[in-house]
Coordinates of C-alpha atoms in Angstrom, one line a residue:
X293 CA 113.6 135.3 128.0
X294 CA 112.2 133.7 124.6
X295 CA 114.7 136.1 122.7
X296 CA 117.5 135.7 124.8
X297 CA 117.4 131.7 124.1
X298 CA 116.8 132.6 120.4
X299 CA 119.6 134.5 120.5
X300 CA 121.9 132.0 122.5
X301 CA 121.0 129.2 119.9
X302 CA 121.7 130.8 116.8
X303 CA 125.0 132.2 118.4
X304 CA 125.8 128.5 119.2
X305 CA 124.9 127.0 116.0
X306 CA 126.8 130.0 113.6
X307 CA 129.8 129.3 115.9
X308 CA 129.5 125.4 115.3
X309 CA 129.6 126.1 111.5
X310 CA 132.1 128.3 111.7
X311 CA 134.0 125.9 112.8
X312 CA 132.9 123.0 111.6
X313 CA 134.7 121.8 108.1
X314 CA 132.6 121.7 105.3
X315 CA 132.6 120.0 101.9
X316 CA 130.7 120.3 98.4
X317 CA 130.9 117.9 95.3
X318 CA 129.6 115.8 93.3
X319 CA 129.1 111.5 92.8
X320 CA 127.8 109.4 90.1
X321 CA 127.8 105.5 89.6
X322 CA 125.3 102.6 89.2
X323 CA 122.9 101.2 91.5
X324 CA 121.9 97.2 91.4
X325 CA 118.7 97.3 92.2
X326 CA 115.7 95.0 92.5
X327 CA 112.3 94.1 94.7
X328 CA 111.9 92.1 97.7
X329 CA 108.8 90.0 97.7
X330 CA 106.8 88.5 101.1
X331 CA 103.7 86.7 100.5
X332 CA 103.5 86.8 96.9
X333 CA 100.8 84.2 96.1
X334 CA 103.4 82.5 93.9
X335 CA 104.6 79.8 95.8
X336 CA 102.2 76.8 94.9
X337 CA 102.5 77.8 91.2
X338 CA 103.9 75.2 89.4
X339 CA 106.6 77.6 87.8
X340 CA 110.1 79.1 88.7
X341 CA 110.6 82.4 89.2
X342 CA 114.5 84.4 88.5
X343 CA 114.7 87.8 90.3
X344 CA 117.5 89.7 88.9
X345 CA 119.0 92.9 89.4
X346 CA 118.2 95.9 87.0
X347 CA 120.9 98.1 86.4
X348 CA 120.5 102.2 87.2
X349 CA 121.9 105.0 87.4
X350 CA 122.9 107.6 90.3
X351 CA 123.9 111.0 90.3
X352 CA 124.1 113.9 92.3
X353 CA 125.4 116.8 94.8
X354 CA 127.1 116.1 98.3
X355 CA 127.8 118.0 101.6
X356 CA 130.1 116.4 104.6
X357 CA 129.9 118.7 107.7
X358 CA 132.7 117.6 110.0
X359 CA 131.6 117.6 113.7
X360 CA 134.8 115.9 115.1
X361 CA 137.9 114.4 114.3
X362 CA 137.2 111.8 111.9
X363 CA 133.3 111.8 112.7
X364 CA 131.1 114.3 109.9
X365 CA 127.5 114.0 108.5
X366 CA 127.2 113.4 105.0
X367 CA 124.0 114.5 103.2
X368 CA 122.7 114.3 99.7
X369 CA 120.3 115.2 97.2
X370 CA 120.8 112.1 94.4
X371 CA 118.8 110.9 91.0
X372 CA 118.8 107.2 91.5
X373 CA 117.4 104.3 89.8
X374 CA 115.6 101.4 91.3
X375 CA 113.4 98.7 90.5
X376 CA 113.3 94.5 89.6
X377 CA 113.5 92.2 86.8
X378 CA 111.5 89.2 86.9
X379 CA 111.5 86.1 84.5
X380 CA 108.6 83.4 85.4
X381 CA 109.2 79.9 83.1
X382 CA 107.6 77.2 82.4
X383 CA 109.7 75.1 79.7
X384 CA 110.7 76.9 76.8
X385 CA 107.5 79.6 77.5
X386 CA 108.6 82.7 79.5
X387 CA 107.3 86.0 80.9
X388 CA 109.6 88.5 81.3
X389 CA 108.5 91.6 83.5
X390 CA 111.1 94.9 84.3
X391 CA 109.9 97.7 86.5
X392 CA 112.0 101.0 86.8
X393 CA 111.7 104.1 89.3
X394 CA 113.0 106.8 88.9
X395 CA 113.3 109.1 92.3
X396 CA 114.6 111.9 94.1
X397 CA 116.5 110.5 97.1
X398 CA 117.9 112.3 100.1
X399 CA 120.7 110.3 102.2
X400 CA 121.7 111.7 105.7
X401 CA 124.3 109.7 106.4
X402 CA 126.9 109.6 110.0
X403 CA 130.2 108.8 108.4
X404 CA 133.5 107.0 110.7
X405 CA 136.7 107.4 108.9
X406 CA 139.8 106.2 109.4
X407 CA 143.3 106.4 108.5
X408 CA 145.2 109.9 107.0
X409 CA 144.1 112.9 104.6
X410 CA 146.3 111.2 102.3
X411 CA 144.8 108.1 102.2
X412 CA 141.8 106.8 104.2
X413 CA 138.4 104.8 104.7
X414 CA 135.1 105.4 106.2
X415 CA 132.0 103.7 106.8
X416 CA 128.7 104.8 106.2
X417 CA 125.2 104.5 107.7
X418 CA 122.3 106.6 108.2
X419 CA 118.4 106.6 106.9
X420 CA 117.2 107.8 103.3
X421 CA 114.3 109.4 102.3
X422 CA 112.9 109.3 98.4
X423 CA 110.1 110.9 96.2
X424 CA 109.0 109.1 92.9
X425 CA 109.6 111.3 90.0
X426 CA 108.7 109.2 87.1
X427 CA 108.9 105.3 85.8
X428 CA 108.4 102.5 83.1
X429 CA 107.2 98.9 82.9
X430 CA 107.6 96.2 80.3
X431 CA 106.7 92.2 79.8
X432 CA 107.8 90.5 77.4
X433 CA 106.1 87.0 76.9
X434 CA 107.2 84.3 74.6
X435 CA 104.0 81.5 74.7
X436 CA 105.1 78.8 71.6
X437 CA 107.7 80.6 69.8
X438 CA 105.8 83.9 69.8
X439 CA 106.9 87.1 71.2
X440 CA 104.8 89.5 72.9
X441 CA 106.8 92.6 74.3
X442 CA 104.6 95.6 75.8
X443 CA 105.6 98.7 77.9
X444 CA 103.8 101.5 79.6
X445 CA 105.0 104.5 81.6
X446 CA 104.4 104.1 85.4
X447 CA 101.0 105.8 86.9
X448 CA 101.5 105.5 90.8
X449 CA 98.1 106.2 92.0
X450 CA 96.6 104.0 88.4
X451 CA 99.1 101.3 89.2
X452 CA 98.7 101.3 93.6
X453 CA 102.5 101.9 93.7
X454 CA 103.6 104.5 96.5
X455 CA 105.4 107.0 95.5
X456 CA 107.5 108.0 98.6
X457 CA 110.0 105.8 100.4
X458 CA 112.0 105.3 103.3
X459 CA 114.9 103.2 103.9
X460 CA 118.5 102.5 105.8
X461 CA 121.8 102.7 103.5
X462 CA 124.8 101.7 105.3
X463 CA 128.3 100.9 103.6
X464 CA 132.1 101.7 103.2
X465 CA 134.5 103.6 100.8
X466 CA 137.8 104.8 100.3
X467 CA 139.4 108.4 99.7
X468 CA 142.4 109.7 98.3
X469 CA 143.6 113.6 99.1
X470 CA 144.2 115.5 96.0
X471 CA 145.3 119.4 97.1
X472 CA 142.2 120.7 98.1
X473 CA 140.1 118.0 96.9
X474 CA 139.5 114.7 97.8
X475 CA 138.3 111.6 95.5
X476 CA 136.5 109.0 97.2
X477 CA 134.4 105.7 96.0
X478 CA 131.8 103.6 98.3
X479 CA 129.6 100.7 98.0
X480 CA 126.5 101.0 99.8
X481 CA 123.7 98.6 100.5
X482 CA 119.8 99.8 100.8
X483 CA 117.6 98.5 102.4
X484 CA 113.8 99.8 101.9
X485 CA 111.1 99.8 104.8
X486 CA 108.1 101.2 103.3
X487 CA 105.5 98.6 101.5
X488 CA 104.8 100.1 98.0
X489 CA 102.2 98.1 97.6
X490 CA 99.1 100.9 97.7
X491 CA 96.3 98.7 96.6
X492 CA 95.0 98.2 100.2
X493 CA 94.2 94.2 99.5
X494 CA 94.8 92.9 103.0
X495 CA 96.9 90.1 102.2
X496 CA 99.6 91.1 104.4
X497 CA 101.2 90.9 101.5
X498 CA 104.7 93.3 100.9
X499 CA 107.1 95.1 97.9
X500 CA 110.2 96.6 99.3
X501 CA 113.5 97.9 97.4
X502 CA 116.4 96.8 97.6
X503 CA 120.0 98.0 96.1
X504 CA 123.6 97.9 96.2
X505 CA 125.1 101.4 94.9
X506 CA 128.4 101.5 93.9
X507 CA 129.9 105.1 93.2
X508 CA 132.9 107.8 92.7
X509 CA 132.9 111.3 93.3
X510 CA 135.4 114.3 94.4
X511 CA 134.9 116.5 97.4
X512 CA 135.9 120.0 97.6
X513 CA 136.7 122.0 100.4
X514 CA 135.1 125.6 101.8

């Protein structure tokens, strides 16, 4: 009985991607990136604070499995950057602190489009999951007229950082049919869930990514 369901599910699943269309290719753009902050102990300081975006890369491959008309599932294997930029002043003093992460992210994505092979749109939106390769940090403080600048490569058990996250991208994009190929470009917004804060302080304090992706690529069809 065991081997005649086996049998019947891989009969239904190699007919599915028979079927199914399927396309390979390659993106690359920038990601905006920077850290959300809850509870961070800085409020009653008597200084203002400037969270800016830091600018990273993203690059990688693609694969969109069409289930139904106009309905596939996109996934990815991407490079991306993330991290924060931070600039705390009092008067003409100023500490400047930039983080950057480097990870292996995976997408999976549900993707609506709309419109011809020609010329069309889509929206995206689906969970992500990312593994911490490598990163730097740098401050730069300028206290009277001197200038302090120090950086360090990231250690993410020495520095409590975790080093796998979780998150929800969703976003939109347009494509263009080429032949066999199709160009496309998206925006996508992320929005991190897991607290990398790993230093187990009990404050209910939280660190979170953030990041607006904006990116080309070209599809090919199998």
């Amino acid at each position: 009985m065991k081997q005649n369901l086996l049998f019947l599910a891989v009969f239904l699943l190699t007919g599915f991607v028979a079927q199914a269309q399927i396309s390979v290719g390659l993106k690359g753009g920038v990601n905006l990136a920077k850290l959300e902050y809850s509870n961070d102990g800085l409020d009653s300081l008597n200084v203002s604070i400037d969270d800016k975006n830091v600018t990273g890369l993203i690059a990688g491959a693609v694969i969109e499995i069409g289930v139904v008309n106009h309905f596939a599932i996109l996934g990815e294997l991407n490079f991306i950057q993330k991290g924060t930029l931070q600039e705390f002043a009092d008067g003409s003093d100023f500490i400047k602190s930039k983080a950057t992460f480097n990870y292996l992210e995976v997408p999976i994505l549900a993707k609506l489009s709309i419109g011809s092979e020609k010329l069309g749109a889509y929206l995206l939106a689906g969970p992500n999951f990312s593994y911490g390769l490598s990163g730097k940090s740098s401050v730069e403080i300028n206290i009277g007229g001197t200038v302090d600048k120090e950086e360090q490569d990231l250690d993410w058990k020495d520095d409590e950082i975790k080093r796998t996250d979780f998150g929800l991208n969703f976003g939109a994009g347009l494509q263009f049919g080429l032949g066999n190929a199709r160009i496309f470009t998206d925006a996508r917004y992320n929005i991190g869930f897991t607290n990398l804060d790993d230093s187990n302080n009990n404050d209910n304090s939280s660190i979170t990514h953030r990041g607006i992706a904006l990116t080309a690529g070209v599809l090919f069809a199998l």
